[in-house]
XYZ file of C-alpha atoms in Angstrom:
667
model
C -85.158 71.469 92.733
C -87.428 69.901 95.264
C -87.724 72.381 98.379
C -87.826 71.090 101.810
C -90.480 72.838 103.694
C -89.902 73.282 107.408
C -87.815 70.514 108.561
C -88.307 70.117 112.293
C -84.872 70.277 113.786
C -84.098 69.251 117.475
C -81.391 69.442 120.155
C -80.914 67.073 122.965
C -79.694 67.025 126.236
C -78.239 64.165 128.444
C -79.326 64.285 132.200
C -82.044 66.843 131.060
C -80.860 69.217 128.328
C -83.008 70.291 125.163
C -82.936 68.603 121.991
C -81.941 71.813 119.930
C -78.424 70.779 120.768
C -78.423 67.247 121.772
C -77.823 66.911 125.438
C -78.148 64.290 128.009
C -78.923 63.783 131.876
C -77.208 61.237 134.134
C -79.872 59.735 136.022
C -80.114 57.153 139.082
C -81.027 53.583 138.010
C -84.197 54.048 140.327
C -85.352 56.759 137.966
C -84.651 54.740 134.946
C -86.431 51.497 136.244
C -90.180 50.878 136.282
C -92.097 47.755 136.778
C -92.294 46.327 133.570
C -95.527 45.209 132.080
C -95.646 42.762 129.352
C -92.965 43.897 126.983
C -91.431 47.402 126.834
C -93.495 50.413 127.561
C -93.192 54.043 126.136
C -93.715 56.775 127.905
C -94.836 60.098 126.393
C -94.311 61.216 122.961
C -92.146 58.564 121.410
C -90.790 57.658 124.878
C -89.693 54.017 125.694
C -89.217 52.984 129.376
C -86.179 50.989 128.082
C -87.253 47.421 128.255
C -86.647 45.401 125.368
C -88.826 42.480 124.503
C -88.244 39.774 121.651
C -91.412 38.729 119.859
C -93.169 35.741 121.623
C -94.911 34.554 118.714
C -94.695 34.715 115.001
C -96.922 34.087 111.880
C -96.189 30.707 110.277
C -95.487 31.414 106.545
C -97.551 30.080 103.872
C -96.317 27.377 101.749
C -97.068 28.899 98.516
C -95.974 32.567 98.769
C -95.125 34.232 95.764
C -91.860 35.854 96.405
C -88.877 36.639 94.206
C -86.024 37.509 96.668
C -82.893 39.023 95.691
C -79.645 38.794 97.501
C -78.553 40.913 100.074
C -74.984 42.073 100.826
C -73.675 41.569 104.269
C -72.905 44.989 105.258
C -71.994 44.458 108.737
C -68.529 44.603 109.515
C -66.882 43.604 112.923
C -65.585 46.647 114.923
C -62.222 47.589 114.885
C -59.890 49.853 116.482
C -59.232 51.122 119.947
C -61.686 52.104 122.690
C -62.904 55.640 122.274
C -64.504 56.626 125.461
C -65.598 59.989 124.688
C -67.149 58.739 121.296
C -68.753 55.901 123.058
C -70.383 57.894 125.551
C -71.621 60.363 122.639
C -73.268 57.389 120.689
C -74.647 55.674 123.754
C -76.303 58.701 125.218
C -77.813 60.618 122.280
C -80.152 58.551 120.151
C -82.956 56.956 122.106
C -84.336 54.186 119.809
C -81.122 53.025 118.777
C -79.633 49.593 119.275
C -79.231 47.714 116.480
C -78.263 43.970 116.982
C -76.829 42.171 113.811
C -78.360 38.898 114.264
C -77.617 35.685 112.596
C -81.392 35.639 111.861
C -81.039 38.466 109.459
C -78.195 36.825 107.511
C -80.157 33.602 107.523
C -83.230 35.550 106.056
C -80.986 36.970 103.253
C -79.509 33.472 102.410
C -83.167 32.042 102.234
C -84.427 34.982 99.955
C -81.385 34.590 97.432
C -82.090 30.958 97.196
C -85.950 31.735 96.553
C -84.825 34.011 93.620
C -82.864 31.717 91.794
C -85.749 29.033 91.631
C -88.624 31.282 90.980
C -87.121 33.947 88.600
C -87.369 32.092 85.574
C -90.963 31.738 85.751
C -91.949 35.343 86.658
C -93.917 37.484 84.291
C -92.832 40.957 83.598
C -96.176 42.384 82.791
C -98.312 43.777 85.630
C -101.281 46.248 86.354
C -99.285 48.201 88.754
C -95.684 48.263 89.808
C -94.972 49.834 93.141
C -91.312 51.108 93.624
C -90.496 50.984 97.380
C -91.565 48.570 100.010
C -91.846 51.039 102.997
C -94.840 52.037 104.737
C -96.716 53.352 101.786
C -95.571 50.435 99.602
C -96.877 47.705 101.772
C -100.221 49.258 102.110
C -100.584 49.822 98.387
C -99.364 46.240 97.650
C -102.008 44.755 100.096
C -105.085 47.165 99.025
C -104.462 46.920 95.336
C -103.930 43.190 95.144
C -107.022 42.641 97.163
C -108.945 42.661 93.707
C -108.083 39.427 92.344
C -108.095 40.546 88.689
C -105.307 43.123 89.385
C -101.751 41.815 89.071
C -99.241 43.823 91.322
C -95.542 43.967 91.671
C -93.857 45.344 94.593
C -90.136 46.171 94.242
C -87.885 46.687 97.373
C -84.324 47.222 97.324
C -83.468 45.734 100.779
C -84.148 42.556 102.261
C -87.540 41.167 103.292
C -89.072 40.156 106.447
C -91.217 37.269 105.761
C -93.930 36.159 108.402
C -92.276 34.103 110.937
C -88.545 34.914 109.783
C -88.401 38.670 111.003
C -84.938 39.200 112.354
C -84.903 39.787 116.218
C -83.679 43.211 116.018
C -86.645 44.222 113.834
C -89.249 42.531 116.262
C -87.711 44.220 119.335
C -90.226 46.622 120.878
C -87.216 48.944 121.521
C -85.727 50.241 118.110
C -82.856 48.077 118.003
C -82.794 47.641 114.263
C -82.203 51.351 114.085
C -78.478 50.548 114.589
C -78.319 47.675 111.974
C -76.513 49.185 108.980
C -78.022 46.376 106.627
C -81.380 47.921 106.983
C -80.403 51.538 105.678
C -79.288 53.217 102.337
C -75.464 53.239 102.596
C -73.746 56.632 101.957
C -76.770 58.759 102.055
C -75.399 62.016 103.473
C -77.094 65.315 104.361
C -76.446 68.806 105.519
C -78.549 69.718 108.725
C -78.090 73.365 107.861
C -76.645 74.197 104.505
C -73.762 72.914 102.446
C -71.438 76.169 103.014
C -72.095 75.828 106.963
C -72.476 72.379 107.854
C -70.627 69.194 107.135
C -72.291 66.201 105.478
C -73.667 63.589 108.009
C -75.123 60.184 107.562
C -78.955 60.299 107.239
C -80.926 57.088 108.260
C -83.491 56.175 105.535
C -84.865 52.442 105.749
C -84.040 49.951 102.914
C -85.926 47.005 104.265
C -89.497 45.692 103.787
C -91.535 48.288 105.706
C -88.809 50.876 105.365
C -88.908 53.254 108.171
C -91.697 51.379 109.958
C -89.110 48.492 110.441
C -86.408 50.555 112.008
C -88.020 53.769 113.686
C -89.449 54.333 117.036
C -92.744 53.064 116.421
C -94.266 56.606 117.607
C -97.991 56.590 116.371
C -99.143 60.329 115.896
C -101.536 61.534 113.409
C -100.821 65.228 113.800
C -103.769 67.726 114.446
C -106.852 68.869 112.319
C -104.925 71.984 111.662
C -102.176 70.074 109.652
C -104.809 68.953 107.552
C -106.506 72.370 107.061
C -103.073 73.604 106.136
C -103.038 70.606 103.404
C -106.077 71.907 102.095
C -105.145 75.412 101.979
C -102.055 74.436 100.071
C -104.152 73.150 97.289
C -104.559 69.332 98.285
C -108.414 69.361 97.919
C -110.051 66.407 99.865
C -107.246 66.178 102.293
C -108.843 68.032 105.285
C -109.481 66.391 108.720
C -112.975 64.970 107.633
C -111.578 63.548 104.685
C -108.474 61.808 106.293
C -110.193 60.623 109.519
C -111.887 57.584 108.153
C -108.533 56.091 106.766
C -106.884 56.773 110.031
C -109.625 54.899 111.589
C -109.328 52.271 108.875
C -105.436 51.547 109.651
C -106.026 51.622 113.394
C -106.498 48.751 116.061
C -106.657 51.334 118.862
C -106.127 49.376 122.041
C -106.921 52.061 124.594
C -109.895 54.162 123.421
C -113.237 53.808 121.665
C -115.549 56.251 119.850
C -115.955 57.853 116.570
C -112.393 59.189 116.440
C -110.807 55.685 116.452
C -110.782 52.555 114.398
C -110.646 49.035 116.195
C -110.619 46.896 113.122
C -107.290 47.991 111.357
C -104.205 46.083 111.131
C -101.919 48.576 113.030
C -102.153 48.436 116.829
C -102.103 51.763 118.738
C -101.570 51.638 122.277
C -99.850 53.777 125.368
C -98.276 53.369 128.474
C -100.393 54.081 131.716
C -98.956 56.774 133.692
C -98.789 54.244 136.484
C -96.206 52.409 134.378
C -94.010 55.382 133.532
C -90.511 55.483 134.547
C -89.748 57.792 137.789
C -87.827 60.461 135.735
C -91.324 60.798 133.607
C -93.298 60.978 136.671
C -91.091 63.450 138.060
C -91.439 65.486 134.912
C -95.260 65.316 135.171
C -94.908 66.784 138.629
C -93.152 69.852 136.814
C -96.215 69.944 134.400
C -98.773 69.475 137.178
C -97.161 72.634 139.450
C -97.445 74.655 136.251
C -101.010 73.596 135.497
C -100.309 71.943 132.166
C -102.991 69.601 131.133
C -102.451 65.816 130.903
C -103.431 64.545 127.642
C -104.494 61.123 127.821
C -104.876 60.573 123.993
C -102.947 62.782 121.783
C -104.526 61.624 118.619
C -107.762 62.847 119.743
C -107.333 65.466 122.191
C -105.480 68.248 120.415
C -104.819 70.521 123.478
C -101.563 71.484 124.367
C -100.016 69.554 127.284
C -98.050 66.591 128.556
C -99.497 62.967 127.607
C -98.607 59.463 126.718
C -97.180 58.907 123.389
C -99.326 56.686 121.099
C -97.080 53.599 119.971
C -97.444 51.329 117.027
C -96.531 47.840 118.532
C -97.862 45.183 120.460
C -96.478 44.497 124.051
C -94.298 41.520 122.410
C -93.249 42.928 118.984
C -93.016 45.867 116.722
C -95.866 46.411 114.151
C -94.236 47.485 110.999
C -96.217 47.807 107.731
C -94.479 44.816 106.442
C -95.838 42.993 109.501
C -99.376 44.319 109.633
C -100.101 44.475 105.590
C -97.990 41.708 104.114
C -98.810 38.737 106.279
C -98.924 35.396 104.988
C -102.518 35.274 103.603
C -101.601 38.627 101.615
C -98.394 37.193 100.321
C -100.402 33.753 99.034
C -102.271 35.929 96.621
C -101.649 34.866 93.173
C -101.647 38.042 91.729
C -99.300 39.816 93.921
C -95.435 39.532 93.310
C -92.864 40.769 95.940
C -89.366 41.060 94.611
C -86.743 42.184 97.167
C -83.169 42.855 96.474
C -84.435 44.848 93.614
C -83.104 48.266 92.997
C -85.014 50.509 90.740
C -82.754 52.290 88.142
C -85.244 54.167 85.912
C -88.417 54.497 84.198
C -89.510 53.243 81.050
C -91.237 55.805 78.916
C -93.488 55.789 75.716
C -93.409 59.646 74.985
C -94.949 61.369 78.005
C -96.301 58.209 79.441
C -94.547 55.799 81.768
C -94.898 52.294 80.847
C -92.420 50.502 83.209
C -89.462 50.241 85.457
C -85.884 49.245 85.056
C -84.431 47.271 88.046
C -81.289 45.536 88.797
C -81.898 42.372 90.531
C -78.665 40.382 91.756
C -76.531 42.518 89.515
C -78.558 41.682 86.408
C -80.743 44.639 84.828
C -84.472 43.602 84.178
C -87.470 45.576 82.820
C -91.012 45.307 84.192
C -94.159 46.848 82.363
C -97.491 48.100 83.807
C -100.417 50.392 82.963
C -99.549 52.461 86.233
C -96.208 52.810 88.215
C -96.344 53.979 91.797
C -93.216 55.560 93.227
C -92.962 54.953 97.060
C -89.471 55.578 97.645
C -89.779 58.119 100.446
C -89.214 61.729 101.179
C -85.470 61.692 99.786
C -85.254 59.100 97.267
C -88.664 59.872 95.634
C -87.617 63.330 94.419
C -84.166 62.081 93.626
C -85.679 59.238 91.503
C -87.802 61.773 89.386
C -84.727 63.909 88.882
C -82.602 60.962 87.811
C -85.448 60.272 85.340
C -85.481 63.531 83.737
C -88.447 64.725 85.800
C -87.836 67.941 87.745
C -86.203 71.227 87.751
C -84.284 71.887 84.303
C -81.710 73.829 86.342
C -80.613 70.869 88.327
C -80.603 68.517 85.126
C -78.204 70.201 82.914
C -75.251 67.821 83.759
C -77.295 64.738 83.339
C -77.901 62.649 80.469
C -81.513 62.684 80.798
C -81.868 66.421 80.403
C -83.476 65.945 76.790
C -86.330 63.634 78.150
C -88.662 66.368 79.623
C -88.909 69.508 81.326
C -91.315 69.307 84.207
C -92.644 72.306 86.269
C -90.364 72.822 89.142
C -90.595 70.073 91.785
C -88.851 72.635 94.031
C -88.239 72.705 97.689
C -89.121 69.682 99.483
C -90.087 69.839 103.145
C -88.028 67.941 105.521
C -89.493 66.833 108.606
C -87.393 66.466 111.832
C -88.157 63.516 113.721
C -90.186 63.885 116.952
C -89.069 62.329 120.382
C -90.217 60.424 123.343
C -92.356 61.454 126.575
C -93.406 64.738 125.866
C -94.695 68.227 126.280
C -96.728 69.466 122.887
C -97.182 73.191 123.353
C -97.330 76.305 121.616
C -94.408 78.929 121.590
C -96.819 81.783 121.763
C -94.223 83.807 119.487
C -95.557 86.364 116.837
C -95.981 84.658 113.547
C -95.774 81.133 114.883
C -98.721 78.773 114.590
C -100.061 77.147 117.690
C -99.109 73.758 118.810
C -95.680 74.332 117.135
C -93.218 72.705 119.889
C -92.414 69.535 121.476
C -90.105 68.428 124.310
C -89.350 64.764 124.257
C -88.366 62.940 127.505
C -86.568 59.782 126.993
C -85.612 57.724 129.692
C -83.420 55.120 128.185
C -80.952 56.190 125.332
C -79.275 53.079 124.125
C -79.112 49.380 124.508
C -76.001 49.278 126.657
C -75.786 49.270 130.406
C -74.809 52.953 129.963
C -78.186 53.683 128.256
C -79.960 52.664 131.272
C -78.251 55.466 133.243
C -78.689 58.415 130.745
C -81.756 60.323 129.861
C -82.383 62.608 127.036
C -84.489 65.820 126.920
C -85.018 67.122 123.112
C -86.808 70.389 122.245
C -88.071 70.112 118.848
C -89.842 72.386 116.371
C -93.120 70.929 114.965
C -93.715 73.566 112.607
C -90.593 74.947 111.263
C -90.544 77.948 108.901
C -87.128 77.257 107.162
C -87.222 75.499 103.789
C -84.558 73.069 102.627
C -83.807 71.626 99.291
C -82.606 68.545 97.253
C -80.555 68.703 94.130
C -78.423 66.450 92.142
C -74.600 66.926 92.385
C -73.240 68.182 89.407
C -71.585 65.281 87.223
C -72.813 62.551 89.620
C -76.324 61.649 88.508
C -76.674 59.159 91.256
C -75.786 61.527 94.380
C -78.313 63.960 95.886
C -77.296 67.119 97.698
C -79.680 67.475 100.517
C -79.632 70.529 102.807
C -82.250 70.827 105.514
C -81.417 74.556 106.428
C -82.305 74.033 110.091
C -82.433 77.103 112.263
C -82.249 79.163 108.896
C -85.185 81.318 109.692
C -85.122 83.781 112.574
C -88.524 82.565 114.050
C -87.069 79.058 114.049
C -84.144 80.060 115.899
C -86.134 82.095 118.628
C -88.275 79.111 119.249
C -85.266 76.867 119.394
C -83.744 79.200 122.053
C -87.106 79.281 123.953
C -87.634 75.311 123.874
C -83.739 75.175 125.056
C -84.611 77.154 128.090
C -87.656 75.512 128.757
C -85.877 72.043 129.272
C -83.260 73.706 131.462
C -86.156 74.895 133.506
C -87.465 71.318 133.620
C -84.249 70.132 134.797
C -83.946 72.567 137.761
C -87.407 71.420 139.157
C -87.093 69.816 142.516
C -88.404 66.245 141.921
C -86.404 66.216 138.609
C -82.972 67.544 140.081
C -83.462 64.924 142.778
C -82.943 61.880 140.332
C -80.517 63.578 138.102
C -76.842 64.171 137.965
C -74.606 65.704 135.690
C -76.428 67.565 132.598
C -74.410 68.039 129.294
C -75.036 68.722 125.510
C -74.435 66.152 122.989
C -73.864 66.634 119.430
C -75.527 64.231 116.855
C -72.681 63.228 114.668
C -71.511 60.180 112.675
C -69.007 59.324 115.337
C -71.783 59.126 118.049
C -73.590 56.653 115.468
C -70.544 54.669 114.930
C -70.305 54.174 119.030
C -74.032 53.267 119.328
C -73.488 50.219 117.110
C -73.614 46.880 119.045
C -70.255 45.465 119.308
C -68.274 43.601 121.738
C -66.014 46.630 122.313
C -68.748 49.204 122.767
C -70.715 46.840 125.064
C -67.411 46.090 127.436
C -66.626 50.071 127.402
C -70.503 50.741 128.466
C -70.307 48.261 131.206
C -67.154 49.438 132.473
C -68.290 53.074 132.445
C -71.494 52.452 134.179
C -69.798 50.474 136.831
C -67.364 53.372 137.239
C -70.103 55.777 137.658
C -71.999 53.633 140.143
C -69.136 53.099 142.425
C -67.589 56.653 142.063
C -70.461 58.994 141.245
C -68.118 62.155 141.124
C -66.566 60.706 138.089
C -69.729 61.381 136.090
C -68.790 64.817 135.677
C -65.404 64.480 133.902
C -66.527 61.376 132.073
C -69.626 62.970 130.463
C -67.840 66.199 129.757
C -66.156 64.221 126.767
C -69.591 64.085 125.146
C -69.290 67.734 124.210
C -66.816 69.395 121.818
C -66.171 71.762 124.888
C -67.442 72.316 128.403
C -70.644 74.168 128.400
C -71.993 76.125 131.517
C -75.625 75.673 130.961
C -76.541 78.403 133.285
C -74.434 80.785 131.638
C -75.280 79.757 128.200
C -79.161 80.324 128.761
C -78.429 83.950 130.056
C -76.619 84.737 126.960
C -78.599 85.332 123.743
C -75.727 85.240 121.475
C -73.976 82.514 122.728
C -77.178 80.259 122.847
C -78.058 81.093 119.310
C -74.652 80.024 118.018
C -74.787 76.920 120.197
C -77.984 75.973 118.587
C -76.817 76.644 114.993
C -73.749 74.389 115.626
C -75.693 71.694 117.242
C -79.119 71.609 115.696
C -79.871 68.123 114.155
C -82.887 66.519 112.440
C -85.347 63.616 112.813
C -85.577 61.555 109.907
C -88.974 62.239 108.462
C -88.650 64.236 105.236
C -91.994 65.219 103.861
C -93.214 67.803 100.713
C -90.341 66.919 98.093
C -92.976 65.936 95.760
C -95.858 67.854 97.342
C -99.340 67.700 96.337
C -101.349 70.985 95.273
C -103.447 72.597 92.466
C -102.937 72.370 88.890
C -102.164 76.438 89.169
C -99.335 75.919 91.754
C -95.840 75.620 90.017
C -94.502 74.139 93.203
C -96.850 71.143 93.282
C -95.330 67.775 91.699
C -98.588 65.687 91.899
C -102.370 66.200 92.108
C -104.543 65.319 95.152
C -104.632 61.444 93.901
C -100.634 61.272 93.566
C -100.511 61.560 89.887
C -97.479 63.303 88.669
C -98.446 66.410 86.618
C -97.727 66.310 82.978
C -96.752 62.419 82.986
C -99.260 59.987 82.276
C -99.218 56.490 84.318
C -97.007 57.732 87.146
C -97.868 58.614 90.664
C -95.832 59.265 93.739
C -97.546 58.082 97.143
C -95.437 58.362 100.509
C -94.542 61.097 102.847
C -92.930 63.149 99.960
C -96.414 64.381 98.628
C -97.408 65.807 102.028
C -97.773 69.604 101.560
C -96.611 70.423 105.041
C -95.071 68.419 108.066
C -97.799 67.184 110.337
C -97.436 67.854 114.084
C -95.853 64.424 115.035
C -93.978 61.380 113.439
C -94.687 60.700 110.026
C -95.335 56.810 109.783
C -98.824 56.717 110.489
C -99.729 59.625 108.249
C -97.750 58.095 105.601
C -99.783 54.841 106.022
C -102.886 56.807 106.034
C -102.055 58.618 102.810
C -101.518 55.172 101.222
C -104.817 53.956 102.543
C -106.319 57.016 100.948
C -104.960 56.890 97.592
C -105.327 52.861 97.271
C -109.066 53.254 98.266
C -109.346 55.851 95.370
C -107.363 53.922 92.912
C -109.599 50.692 93.642
C -112.866 52.676 93.235
C -111.345 53.970 89.839
C -110.668 50.523 88.699
C -113.992 49.160 89.690
C -115.708 52.023 87.850
C -113.599 51.240 84.630
C -114.781 47.543 84.849
């Protein structure tokens, strides 16, 4: 069973509460507004200042691009039902980078893709050198780098819609993560348990199903992690993955816009930039005053200065548009290569075997089953779907295959617990808990000055304490009798040290909220629980927009109404002052409200040949199976201290370079 190594959980507070139990803070419009530079800004760690900018320019599509596009279902449904003020508020306040506009552009793109498929499919070959399953961040990198050799025929399969150059939907391009709330870009019906299945209900888990994967829908935070993370990888048996080994590939992917020197690259496809302190929102500046009074260092470049401190969050975007892996690695020039075939709307359904060698992939395209063959198949389906795909193909723990028809195929060594990373937030503190047994730089507090697309989202801030290095492990298994559905249990707060650090982080957030300058621009403080109800009410609908505008106007006109209105965001009224003084009550509050970010890792982790928990070797090759690699976040031995998009791109850059060298040597 894939085991999920420490998955970072979090809480969030509106109006200034921690992220171990989602909460929010009501802030004045003055605290939210900042003189907008070109486009939208991001403040500290994953924080955007709240300004959305549509892309000003697009890359013109090439006429001879070889793309076989599948059909895409229209999963967007009009909102129905009555107004639900409490639920709306819940949704509007909690998730920062969430505002999904269901644009006509998406549907136009889908329609065009379907027509292309009908024209081109008859002439398409079914034999390749390499097949890549999954057009996420890693898949886009692999498709680019491996097809750079003109003699290598490469097929990229993506289950979701494509985002061709010049035809990217507006919500994908937006520098605020508007696409996060467009259900058309996610796997439907993927549910997880934040803790275990016996003590927490299943909730929706957002995993991108679109060209670019998570890089097309996530918050664009561009952390690398710290050198300690990669020393940890090597200690887990991932030889050749230390800091000195991975740094060249971080430099290769980067177009660093703010800093120079040996630690950064300037010629890569992915722009990295930060918001200058003078452009921060007033609330972020007030939190910075808290940091200065406590002599917490300012970290200008969190990707090169690895001290604890408060700093600007590195972002992977341009001022006018998102920099997804699809945009950066699959531009018109790359797509015009005659040896690269991109097939979207194509859902891989299984592997083709000859004995213990993988020789191809079965896929469904437009409802039709097809097979494609290759000398090597690369699985890049992500931290949840890669291990599930292996299990469904008969590769994995025997104990979790006994109810599947594939059980006789092969008994692979345990692809046990996979590490689920929790997502990490906005303007931020990166710090060490200092607790016995905890590694350094194990904590993070996100300061988010805009929490939704709606008028109300401009009035609500969010502070969320996060565990960067959790101790608890989760797991992924297949549900008995249902080969297609995984059971994902993150087991957040399942380790005593994790719980203690959450409690510490929660109290730290409350301390920040009581600081004079922070208190001067905040109002009601309340905890928020991250639920499916919240997610539904954060969708962009006419009903939600009207409710949000009415509520925002009411609060502006009659500020005392804020308390009663926002109290509906919590399951019950919580006295925060009393809560932080009661260890038992705080611990239970955290257990009931902990939630994750959306960055699972370690489910197919790298390791030494003697390590029974290792699924792949240091080159991503699946142990015991020829012709199959896994290249995505699932092979990371442990979760890095930060979001996983940029580390995933690095992993794909490094392994694709090694594969290219191998191919040239063989030739």
